[in-house]
Tab-separated table of C-alpha atoms and ligand atoms in Angstrom:
chain	number	residue	atom	x	y	z
V	1277	MET	CA	-74.510	-190.217	-96.589
V	1278	LYS	CA	-75.688	-189.707	-92.539
V	1279	ILE	CA	-72.932	-192.225	-90.260
V	1280	LEU	CA	-73.584	-192.267	-86.849
V	1281	ASN	CA	-71.295	-193.426	-84.101
V	1282	ILE	CA	-71.698	-195.363	-81.273
V	1283	VAL	CA	-69.484	-195.124	-78.549
V	1284	GLY	CA	-70.381	-195.862	-74.696
V	1285	ALA	CA	-66.448	-197.515	-72.824
V	1286	ARG	CA	-63.395	-197.267	-72.775
V	1287	PRO	CA	-62.251	-198.701	-75.862
V	1288	ASN	CA	-64.719	-197.741	-77.883
V	1289	PHE	CA	-63.609	-194.323	-78.038
V	1290	ILE	CA	-59.816	-195.339	-79.025
V	1291	LYS	CA	-61.735	-197.531	-82.419
V	1292	VAL	CA	-64.072	-194.653	-83.241
V	1293	ALA	CA	-61.042	-192.111	-82.948
V	1294	PRO	CA	-59.994	-193.134	-85.779
V	1295	LEU	CA	-62.622	-193.862	-88.117
V	1296	HIS	CA	-64.451	-190.121	-86.857
V	1297	LYS	CA	-61.488	-188.822	-88.466
V	1298	ALA	CA	-61.878	-190.899	-91.530
V	1299	PHE	CA	-65.273	-190.128	-92.822
V	1300	ARG	CA	-63.619	-186.652	-92.470
V	1301	THR	CA	-61.884	-186.404	-95.399
V	1302	TYR	CA	-65.798	-187.217	-97.077
V	1303	PRO	CA	-67.487	-184.256	-98.274
V	1304	ALA	CA	-70.313	-186.613	-98.736
V	1305	ILE	CA	-70.557	-188.186	-95.313
V	1306	GLU	CA	-71.502	-186.950	-92.333
V	1307	SER	CA	-70.368	-188.393	-89.133
V	1308	LYS	CA	-71.879	-187.770	-85.971
V	1309	ILE	CA	-70.554	-189.371	-81.885
V	1310	VAL	CA	-73.713	-190.812	-80.300
V	1311	HIS	CA	-72.446	-191.222	-76.446
V	1312	THR	CA	-74.428	-193.631	-74.550
V	1313	GLY	CA	-72.741	-192.920	-70.953
V	1314	GLN	CA	-71.868	-196.426	-70.328
V	1315	HIS	CA	-68.735	-194.989	-68.542
V	1316	TYR	CA	-69.023	-191.878	-67.838
V	1317	ASP	CA	-66.565	-190.599	-65.558
V	1318	THR	CA	-63.377	-188.647	-66.225
V	1319	GLN	CA	-61.301	-191.392	-66.486
V	1320	LEU	CA	-62.983	-193.987	-68.550
V	1321	SER	CA	-64.194	-191.627	-70.542
V	1322	ASP	CA	-62.841	-187.875	-71.414
V	1323	ILE	CA	-59.622	-187.964	-70.743
V	1324	PHE	CA	-59.945	-190.326	-74.067
V	1325	PHE	CA	-61.967	-187.939	-76.121
V	1326	HIS	CA	-59.531	-185.211	-74.422
V	1327	GLN	CA	-56.112	-187.138	-76.011
V	1328	LEU	CA	-57.613	-188.965	-78.427
V	1329	ASP	CA	-58.530	-185.166	-80.394
V	1330	LEU	CA	-62.233	-186.454	-80.210
V	1331	PRO	CA	-65.104	-183.574	-80.516
V	1332	GLN	CA	-67.821	-183.504	-78.260
V	1333	PRO	CA	-70.096	-186.152	-78.666
V	1334	ASP	CA	-73.723	-184.448	-79.918
V	1335	TYR	CA	-75.637	-186.785	-78.108
V	1336	GLN	CA	-75.119	-187.948	-75.294
V	1337	LEU	CA	-77.322	-190.014	-73.897
V	1338	ASN	CA	-76.842	-190.689	-70.131
V	1339	VAL	CA	-77.972	-193.567	-69.225
V	1340	CYS	CA	-78.519	-195.125	-66.040
V	1341	PRO	CA	-75.170	-197.296	-64.760
V	1342	GLU	CA	-77.168	-199.965	-63.676
V	1343	THR	CA	-77.580	-203.536	-64.720
V	1344	PRO	CA	-76.491	-204.617	-67.799
V	1345	THR	CA	-80.859	-205.027	-69.157
V	1346	ARG	CA	-81.591	-202.179	-67.740
V	1347	GLN	CA	-78.867	-200.500	-69.747
V	1348	THR	CA	-80.331	-202.340	-72.183
V	1349	ALA	CA	-83.621	-200.982	-71.960
V	1350	ASP	CA	-82.505	-197.411	-71.392
V	1351	ILE	CA	-80.765	-197.531	-74.684
V	1352	LEU	CA	-82.987	-199.047	-76.914
V	1353	LEU	CA	-85.596	-196.321	-75.829
V	1354	LYS	CA	-83.261	-193.467	-76.094
V	1355	PHE	CA	-81.348	-193.840	-79.231
V	1356	GLU	CA	-84.690	-194.999	-81.046
V	1357	GLN	CA	-85.015	-190.654	-80.122
V	1358	VAL	CA	-81.571	-190.073	-81.703
V	1359	LEU	CA	-82.401	-192.251	-84.758
V	1360	LEU	CA	-86.161	-190.633	-85.333
V	1361	THR	CA	-84.257	-187.252	-85.160
V	1362	GLU	CA	-81.547	-187.702	-87.140
V	1363	GLN	CA	-82.888	-190.117	-89.364
V	1364	PRO	CA	-78.682	-191.308	-90.983
V	1365	ASP	CA	-78.366	-193.634	-93.011
V	1366	TRP	CA	-75.529	-195.795	-90.821
V	1367	ILE	CA	-74.878	-196.392	-87.663
V	1368	LEU	CA	-71.238	-197.697	-86.436
V	1369	VAL	CA	-70.744	-199.608	-83.929
V	1370	VAL	CA	-67.552	-200.846	-82.390
V	1371	GLY	CA	-67.151	-204.217	-80.255
V	1372	ASP	CA	-68.858	-206.025	-78.149
V	1373	VAL	CA	-70.344	-203.953	-75.187
V	1374	THR	CA	-73.870	-203.864	-74.333
V	1375	SER	CA	-74.067	-200.516	-76.156
V	1376	THR	CA	-72.656	-202.316	-79.550
V	1377	LEU	CA	-75.679	-204.150	-79.060
V	1378	ALA	CA	-78.418	-202.326	-78.426
V	1379	CYS	CA	-77.398	-199.729	-80.016
V	1380	ALA	CA	-77.790	-202.493	-82.694
V	1381	LEU	CA	-80.901	-203.642	-81.726
V	1382	ALA	CA	-82.801	-200.271	-82.213
V	1383	ALA	CA	-81.073	-199.957	-85.789
V	1384	SER	CA	-82.445	-202.692	-86.435
V	1385	GLN	CA	-85.749	-201.764	-85.552
V	1386	ALA	CA	-85.791	-198.511	-87.391
V	1387	GLY	CA	-85.304	-199.471	-90.731
V	1388	VAL	CA	-80.941	-197.879	-90.187
V	1389	CYS	CA	-78.269	-199.300	-91.656
V	1390	ILE	CA	-75.614	-201.169	-89.125
V	1391	ALA	CA	-71.978	-201.984	-90.189
V	1392	HIS	CA	-70.195	-203.563	-87.255
V	1393	VAL	CA	-66.386	-202.891	-87.131
V	1394	GLU	CA	-63.982	-205.759	-85.424
V	1395	ALA	CA	-66.929	-208.342	-86.158
V	1396	GLY	CA	-66.473	-212.243	-86.903
V	1397	LEU	CA	-65.007	-212.308	-83.324
V	1398	ARG	CA	-65.532	-215.983	-81.793
V	1399	SER	CA	-63.981	-217.173	-77.901
V	1400	GLY	CA	-67.127	-219.693	-78.186
V	1401	ASP	CA	-67.445	-219.412	-74.918
V	1402	ARG	CA	-71.009	-217.479	-74.059
V	1403	GLN	CA	-70.600	-217.734	-70.237
V	1404	MET	CA	-69.072	-214.763	-71.605
V	1405	PRO	CA	-71.334	-211.073	-72.089
V	1406	GLU	CA	-69.640	-209.655	-74.934
V	1407	GLU	CA	-69.888	-213.299	-76.979
V	1408	ARG	CA	-73.210	-212.756	-77.007
V	1409	ASN	CA	-73.429	-209.621	-77.944
V	1410	ARG	CA	-70.786	-209.521	-80.928
V	1411	THR	CA	-72.768	-212.831	-81.667
V	1412	ILE	CA	-75.909	-210.823	-81.409
V	1413	THR	CA	-74.784	-207.829	-83.406
V	1414	ASP	CA	-73.011	-209.501	-86.422
V	1415	ALA	CA	-75.976	-210.896	-87.747
V	1416	LEU	CA	-77.752	-207.308	-87.213
V	1417	ALA	CA	-75.498	-205.973	-88.475
V	1418	GLU	CA	-75.293	-205.057	-93.148
V	1419	LEU	CA	-71.733	-204.561	-93.446
V	1420	LEU	CA	-69.245	-206.427	-91.262
V	1421	PHE	CA	-65.210	-205.409	-90.916
V	1422	VAL	CA	-63.108	-207.896	-89.897
V	1423	THR	CA	-59.967	-207.058	-87.817
V	1424	GLU	CA	-57.773	-211.726	-87.768
V	1425	PRO	CA	-58.758	-214.209	-90.736
V	1426	ALA	CA	-59.968	-216.634	-87.724
V	1427	GLY	CA	-63.640	-213.900	-88.317
V	1428	LEU	CA	-63.940	-214.387	-91.791
V	1429	HIS	CA	-64.601	-218.726	-90.845
V	1430	ASN	CA	-65.990	-218.114	-87.867
V	1431	LEU	CA	-68.391	-215.714	-90.239
V	1432	ARG	CA	-69.215	-218.471	-92.918
V	1433	ARG	CA	-69.618	-220.644	-90.050
V	1434	GLU	CA	-72.783	-218.146	-89.116
V	1435	GLY	CA	-74.036	-218.210	-92.410
V	1436	ILE	CA	-73.511	-214.482	-93.326
V	1437	SER	CA	-72.893	-214.000	-96.575
V	1438	ASP	CA	-69.235	-212.979	-97.911
V	1439	GLY	CA	-71.228	-209.760	-99.487
V	1440	ARG	CA	-71.554	-208.027	-96.661
V	1441	VAL	CA	-68.059	-208.877	-94.514
V	1442	HIS	CA	-65.318	-206.870	-95.622
V	1443	PHE	CA	-61.367	-208.489	-93.464
V	1444	VAL	CA	-59.478	-204.487	-93.264
V	1445	GLY	CA	-57.595	-205.266	-90.192
V	1446	ASN	CA	-57.317	-203.407	-86.748
V	1447	VAL	CA	-58.369	-199.524	-85.737
V	1448	MET	CA	-57.246	-199.923	-83.140
V	1449	ILE	CA	-53.823	-200.337	-84.431
V	1450	ASP	CA	-54.541	-197.157	-86.664
V	1451	THR	CA	-54.717	-194.734	-83.487
V	1452	LEU	CA	-52.227	-196.814	-81.582
V	1453	ALA	CA	-49.621	-196.057	-84.241
V	1454	GLN	CA	-50.468	-192.334	-84.242
V	1455	TYR	CA	-50.185	-191.257	-81.031
V	1456	ARG	CA	-46.667	-194.127	-79.770
V	1457	GLN	CA	-44.449	-191.211	-80.448
V	1458	LYS	CA	-47.578	-188.281	-78.328
V	1459	ALA	CA	-46.549	-191.425	-75.639
V	1460	ASN	CA	-43.334	-191.851	-75.573
V	1461	GLU	CA	-42.333	-187.984	-75.349
V	1462	LEU	CA	-44.992	-187.610	-72.081
V	1463	ASP	CA	-42.970	-190.413	-70.717
V	1464	THR	CA	-45.346	-191.906	-68.246
V	1465	VAL	CA	-42.626	-194.579	-67.021
V	1466	GLY	CA	-39.484	-191.638	-66.578
V	1467	ALA	CA	-41.907	-189.791	-64.671
V	1468	MET	CA	-43.032	-192.675	-62.282
V	1469	GLY	CA	-39.587	-193.201	-61.887
V	1470	LEU	CA	-39.293	-196.517	-63.291
V	1471	ILE	CA	-37.207	-197.418	-66.181
V	1472	SER	CA	-38.524	-199.292	-69.034
V	1473	GLY	CA	-38.226	-203.861	-68.596
V	1474	SER	CA	-38.136	-203.110	-64.806
V	1475	TYR	CA	-41.994	-203.759	-64.380
V	1476	VAL	CA	-45.318	-206.156	-65.307
V	1477	LEU	CA	-48.319	-204.720	-66.265
V	1478	MET	CA	-51.887	-205.889	-64.464
V	1479	THR	CA	-55.512	-205.112	-65.579
V	1480	MET	CA	-58.166	-206.994	-64.896
V	1481	HIS	CA	-62.171	-206.462	-65.173
V	1482	ARG	CA	-63.769	-209.186	-66.730
V	1483	PRO	CA	-66.740	-210.442	-64.443
V	1484	SER	CA	-65.920	-213.723	-64.634
V	1485	ASN	CA	-62.764	-212.540	-63.095
V	1486	VAL	CA	-62.727	-210.139	-60.457
V	1487	ASP	CA	-67.008	-210.496	-59.470
V	1488	SER	CA	-67.110	-212.828	-57.546
V	1489	GLU	CA	-64.083	-214.008	-54.265
V	1490	GLU	CA	-63.371	-216.865	-55.472
V	1491	GLY	CA	-61.801	-214.965	-58.893
V	1492	LEU	CA	-60.107	-212.314	-56.685
V	1493	ASN	CA	-57.833	-215.110	-54.687
V	1494	ARG	CA	-57.126	-216.082	-57.531
V	1495	ILE	CA	-55.882	-212.377	-59.135
V	1496	LEU	CA	-54.537	-212.056	-55.833
V	1497	LYS	CA	-52.138	-214.685	-55.539
V	1498	ILE	CA	-50.972	-214.048	-59.109
V	1499	VAL	CA	-50.035	-210.268	-58.015
V	1500	GLU	CA	-48.143	-212.474	-54.459
V	1501	GLU	CA	-46.425	-214.922	-56.526
V	1502	THR	CA	-45.710	-211.839	-59.286
V	1503	ALA	CA	-44.515	-209.408	-57.113
V	1504	CYS	CA	-41.577	-211.136	-55.714
V	1505	ARG	CA	-40.292	-211.133	-59.132
V	1506	LYS	CA	-40.928	-207.973	-60.178
V	1507	THR	CA	-42.118	-204.784	-59.542
V	1508	VAL	CA	-46.156	-204.453	-60.595
V	1509	LEU	CA	-47.983	-201.631	-61.644
V	1510	PHE	CA	-51.407	-202.778	-60.927
V	1511	SER	CA	-54.680	-200.631	-63.345
V	1512	LEU	CA	-57.490	-201.166	-60.692
V	1513	HIS	CA	-60.822	-200.907	-63.008
V	1514	PRO	CA	-63.272	-199.059	-61.641
V	1515	ARG	CA	-65.617	-202.754	-61.351
V	1516	THR	CA	-62.374	-204.250	-59.411
V	1517	LYS	CA	-61.837	-202.320	-56.661
V	1518	ALA	CA	-65.554	-202.547	-55.763
V	1519	SER	CA	-65.381	-206.161	-55.991
V	1520	LEU	CA	-62.770	-206.085	-53.749
V	1521	LEU	CA	-63.567	-203.630	-51.146
V	1522	ARG	CA	-67.232	-205.180	-51.510
V	1523	ASN	CA	-65.740	-208.925	-50.165
V	1524	GLY	CA	-62.480	-207.656	-47.694
V	1525	LEU	CA	-60.134	-207.583	-50.268
V	1526	MET	CA	-58.501	-204.669	-50.766
V	1527	MET	CA	-56.023	-204.236	-47.494
V	1528	ARG	CA	-54.895	-207.331	-48.567
V	1529	LEU	CA	-53.906	-206.238	-52.345
V	1530	MET	CA	-52.484	-203.064	-50.531
V	1531	ALA	CA	-50.296	-205.236	-48.669
V	1532	ILE	CA	-48.244	-206.765	-50.672
V	1533	PRO	CA	-44.705	-206.000	-51.241
V	1534	ASN	CA	-44.035	-204.529	-54.971
V	1535	VAL	CA	-47.313	-203.433	-55.598
V	1536	ARG	CA	-48.171	-199.564	-57.911
V	1537	LEU	CA	-52.153	-199.616	-57.367
V	1538	LEU	CA	-52.644	-197.616	-59.670
V	1539	GLU	CA	-56.637	-195.052	-60.737
V	1540	PRO	CA	-57.426	-196.404	-64.056
V	1541	GLN	CA	-54.588	-194.739	-66.826
V	1542	GLY	CA	-54.921	-191.591	-70.284
V	1543	TYR	CA	-54.804	-193.786	-72.844
V	1544	LEU	CA	-51.530	-191.764	-73.667
V	1545	GLU	CA	-50.121	-193.527	-70.036
V	1546	PHE	CA	-51.272	-196.721	-70.963
V	1547	LEU	CA	-49.436	-196.736	-73.861
V	1548	ASN	CA	-46.186	-195.835	-73.214
V	1549	LEU	CA	-46.852	-197.491	-69.693
V	1550	MET	CA	-47.379	-200.941	-72.381
V	1551	GLU	CA	-44.537	-200.327	-74.060
V	1552	HIS	CA	-41.499	-201.135	-71.935
V	1553	ALA	CA	-43.835	-203.036	-69.675
V	1554	THR	CA	-41.394	-206.841	-68.941
V	1555	ALA	CA	-44.876	-208.406	-69.896
V	1556	ILE	CA	-48.891	-207.871	-69.232
V	1557	ILE	CA	-50.803	-210.171	-67.460
V	1558	THR	CA	-54.612	-209.008	-68.200
V	1559	ASP	CA	-57.952	-210.489	-69.302
V	1560	SER	CA	-58.293	-207.081	-71.399
V	1561	GLY	CA	-59.739	-207.603	-74.990
V	1562	GLY	CA	-57.678	-204.550	-77.104
V	1563	ILE	CA	-54.871	-205.432	-74.850
V	1564	GLN	CA	-53.988	-208.437	-76.317
V	1565	GLU	CA	-53.959	-206.932	-79.577
V	1566	GLU	CA	-51.651	-204.201	-78.431
V	1567	THR	CA	-49.028	-205.974	-77.021
V	1568	THR	CA	-48.624	-208.080	-79.479
V	1569	TYR	CA	-48.012	-204.569	-81.985
V	1570	LEU	CA	-46.382	-203.947	-79.755
V	1571	ASN	CA	-44.107	-206.990	-79.374
V	1572	VAL	CA	-44.454	-206.839	-75.712
V	1573	PRO	CA	-45.066	-210.852	-73.880
V	1574	CYS	CA	-48.808	-210.851	-73.052
V	1575	LEU	CA	-50.114	-213.344	-70.281
V	1576	THR	CA	-54.595	-213.666	-70.687
V	1577	PHE	CA	-56.386	-214.443	-67.749
V	1578	ARG	CA	-58.325	-216.403	-69.466
V	1579	ASN	CA	-58.945	-219.682	-70.771
V	1580	SER	CA	-60.545	-219.114	-74.769
V	1581	THR	CA	-59.693	-216.002	-76.816
V	1582	GLU	CA	-61.738	-214.007	-79.644
V	1583	ARG	CA	-58.518	-213.082	-81.003
V	1584	PRO	CA	-56.805	-215.888	-82.264
V	1585	VAL	CA	-54.142	-214.519	-84.297
V	1586	THR	CA	-52.465	-212.876	-81.046
V	1587	VAL	CA	-51.671	-216.331	-79.705
V	1588	GLU	CA	-50.596	-218.012	-83.492
V	1589	LEU	CA	-48.653	-214.671	-84.529
V	1590	GLY	CA	-48.878	-212.335	-81.980
V	1591	THR	CA	-46.180	-212.237	-77.756
V	1592	ASN	CA	-50.145	-213.646	-75.964
V	1593	HIS	CA	-49.958	-216.530	-74.479
V	1594	LEU	CA	-53.280	-217.939	-73.096
V	1595	LEU	CA	-53.008	-218.810	-68.882
V	1596	ALA	CA	-56.653	-221.875	-69.612
V	1597	ASP	CA	-56.073	-223.666	-66.289
V	1598	LEU	CA	-56.023	-219.505	-64.787
V	1599	ASN	CA	-53.348	-221.412	-62.837
V	1600	PRO	CA	-50.277	-219.669	-60.775
V	1601	GLU	CA	-48.176	-221.789	-61.426
V	1602	THR	CA	-48.756	-221.140	-65.145
V	1603	VAL	CA	-48.087	-217.829	-64.463
V	1604	ARG	CA	-44.799	-218.420	-62.416
V	1605	GLN	CA	-43.678	-220.327	-65.169
V	1606	LYS	CA	-44.326	-218.746	-67.600
V	1607	LEU	CA	-42.971	-215.855	-66.067
V	1608	THR	CA	-40.340	-217.431	-65.848
V	1609	GLU	CA	-39.632	-217.816	-69.355
V	1610	ILE	CA	-39.716	-213.838	-70.156
V	1611	LEU	CA	-37.632	-213.127	-67.564
V	1612	GLU	CA	-35.433	-215.222	-68.997
V	1613	GLY	CA	-35.659	-213.733	-72.287
V	1614	ARG	CA	-37.164	-216.875	-74.372
V	1615	ALA	CA	-40.622	-215.211	-74.783
V	1616	LYS	CA	-41.924	-215.949	-78.075
V	1617	MET	CA	-41.151	-213.057	-80.732
V	1618	GLY	CA	-44.140	-212.440	-81.877
V	1619	SER	CA	-44.871	-210.538	-85.849
V	1620	VAL	CA	-47.776	-208.204	-86.805
V	1621	PRO	CA	-50.780	-209.282	-88.555
V	1622	PRO	CA	-51.955	-209.266	-91.769
V	1623	LEU	CA	-53.368	-205.566	-92.304
V	1624	TRP	CA	-52.562	-203.881	-89.223
V	1625	ASP	CA	-50.953	-201.055	-90.036
V	1626	GLY	CA	-52.441	-198.469	-89.402
V	1627	GLN	CA	-54.457	-197.823	-91.902
V	1628	THR	CA	-57.475	-199.662	-91.479
V	1629	ALA	CA	-59.917	-196.293	-90.932
V	1630	GLY	CA	-59.235	-195.341	-93.902
V	1631	ARG	CA	-60.549	-198.436	-95.941
V	1632	ILE	CA	-63.846	-198.619	-93.638
V	1633	ALA	CA	-64.021	-194.750	-95.181
V	1634	GLU	CA	-64.207	-196.070	-98.556
V	1635	ILE	CA	-65.602	-198.130	-98.081
V	1636	MET	CA	-69.126	-197.099	-96.540
V	1637	HIS	CA	-68.535	-194.192	-98.910
V	1638	ASN	CA	-69.384	-197.174	-101.896
V	1639	THR	CA	-71.260	-198.285	-100.620
V	1640	PRO	CA	-75.862	-198.052	-101.470
V	1641	ILE	CA	-77.477	-198.101	-98.995
V	1642	ARG	CA	-79.943	-201.273	-99.534
V	1643	ILE	CA	-82.496	-200.330	-96.204
V	1644	LYS	CA	-84.661	-198.104	-96.507
V	1645	LYS	CA	-85.611	-195.717	-93.189
V	1646	ALA	CA	-88.529	-197.016	-91.687
H	123	UDP	N1	-57.140	-199.097	-71.773
H	123	UDP	C1	-56.417	-197.367	-70.148
H	123	UDP	N2	-55.915	-197.231	-69.110
H	123	UDP	C2	-55.582	-197.889	-68.886
H	123	UDP	C3	-56.268	-199.880	-68.969
H	123	UDP	C4	-56.570	-200.298	-70.829
H	123	UDP	O1	-56.429	-196.364	-71.994
H	123	UDP	O2	-55.252	-198.558	-67.470
H	123	UDP	C5	-56.733	-198.874	-72.438
H	123	UDP	C6	-56.077	-200.277	-73.252
H	123	UDP	O3	-54.743	-199.714	-74.094
H	123	UDP	C7	-57.346	-200.679	-74.542
H	123	UDP	C8	-58.426	-200.336	-74.281
H	123	UDP	O4	-57.714	-199.923	-72.630
H	123	UDP	O5	-56.775	-199.259	-75.691
H	123	UDP	C9	-58.487	-201.059	-73.652
H	123	UDP	O6	-59.826	-201.994	-72.707
H	123	UDP	P1	-60.327	-202.900	-71.838
H	123	UDP	O7	-59.454	-203.739	-71.479
H	123	UDP	O8	-60.999	-201.314	-70.752
H	123	UDP	O9	-61.775	-203.007	-72.782
H	123	UDP	P2	-62.396	-204.138	-73.492
H	123	UDP	O10	-61.091	-204.308	-74.815
H	123	UDP	O11	-61.627	-205.993	-73.250
H	123	UDP	O12	-63.130	-204.537	-74.904
């Protein structure tokens, strides 16, 4: 059985790493990696291959870094060629990025079976490209691997038959559990001259938050508010950096006292920074899950989350009105030790990739190749 694993953007590398390793434990499975090139630079791509012991991709599509529509078109054309050459039995896509949907679409046209890892998550917000990507990918997939109970409910509501759906847990947590000790040994916190619990960590990159001047102004207020009380480490995503520069706001951010601006961090560095943070302020999907597992308070700068278990069981709080005053209140609770304690969601046990590999190994191919 041949499986092509698709990666394109930062969170994909973290999710595919344990899967590729789990597939390789089955002699009957041939597992290859296709990198679309959606994220292509060292800090958002190469370092993850190196740190997570991923082999170099078997295919590098080098898609154009333009609009999502152009990227989708480019991936469709280039990935079609890979499908023709490789004739895989399955493609495996993870998460909700442009590459996820584009490769699923190409495979579907070619009659190749699709497995979607992290299926069934829904924020209910169709304005977000990620919500459209994940909903359409789920409709196309033959096998859907779900991270949390809400995913099962969402897929049932959309009429996807139970036989295609498996509740397996979270591969992102597999990677975290595997590399946590290594990250602690690296001790990025100490190397930066910080001590555990002395800072708030931030990331922001969702288009709805960072693309407009209005969104950036809201973020700057949050940074100002937070930096009055704790050192802020802000890992700047290239999208956010570009928007700050375009809107002439970079100098204002740099002038805020008690803020350290960081380049995007490697996986191990960022994991260590997360584990020792007082709190994390983010709009990331994956970080909501990682902080729940690490039991670190997370303030999510969004109106909705597709990962409700992180709020119900975990340490995540939605800042629904995107209001700096709410951030102030929540930070006060956290600094005074009144943050809620979380628990680890079911099946987030570091064994998810093994479960997925076993299911795929035992699943007959139900679609004839075109
Ligand atoms: N991450 C990282 N370095 C950073 C910021 C984030 O390695 O400077 C990791 C983070 O720990 C998580 C993943 O990147 O595993 C999340 O990626 P991102 O927020 O870009 O994507 P999303 O999860 O929102 O799709």
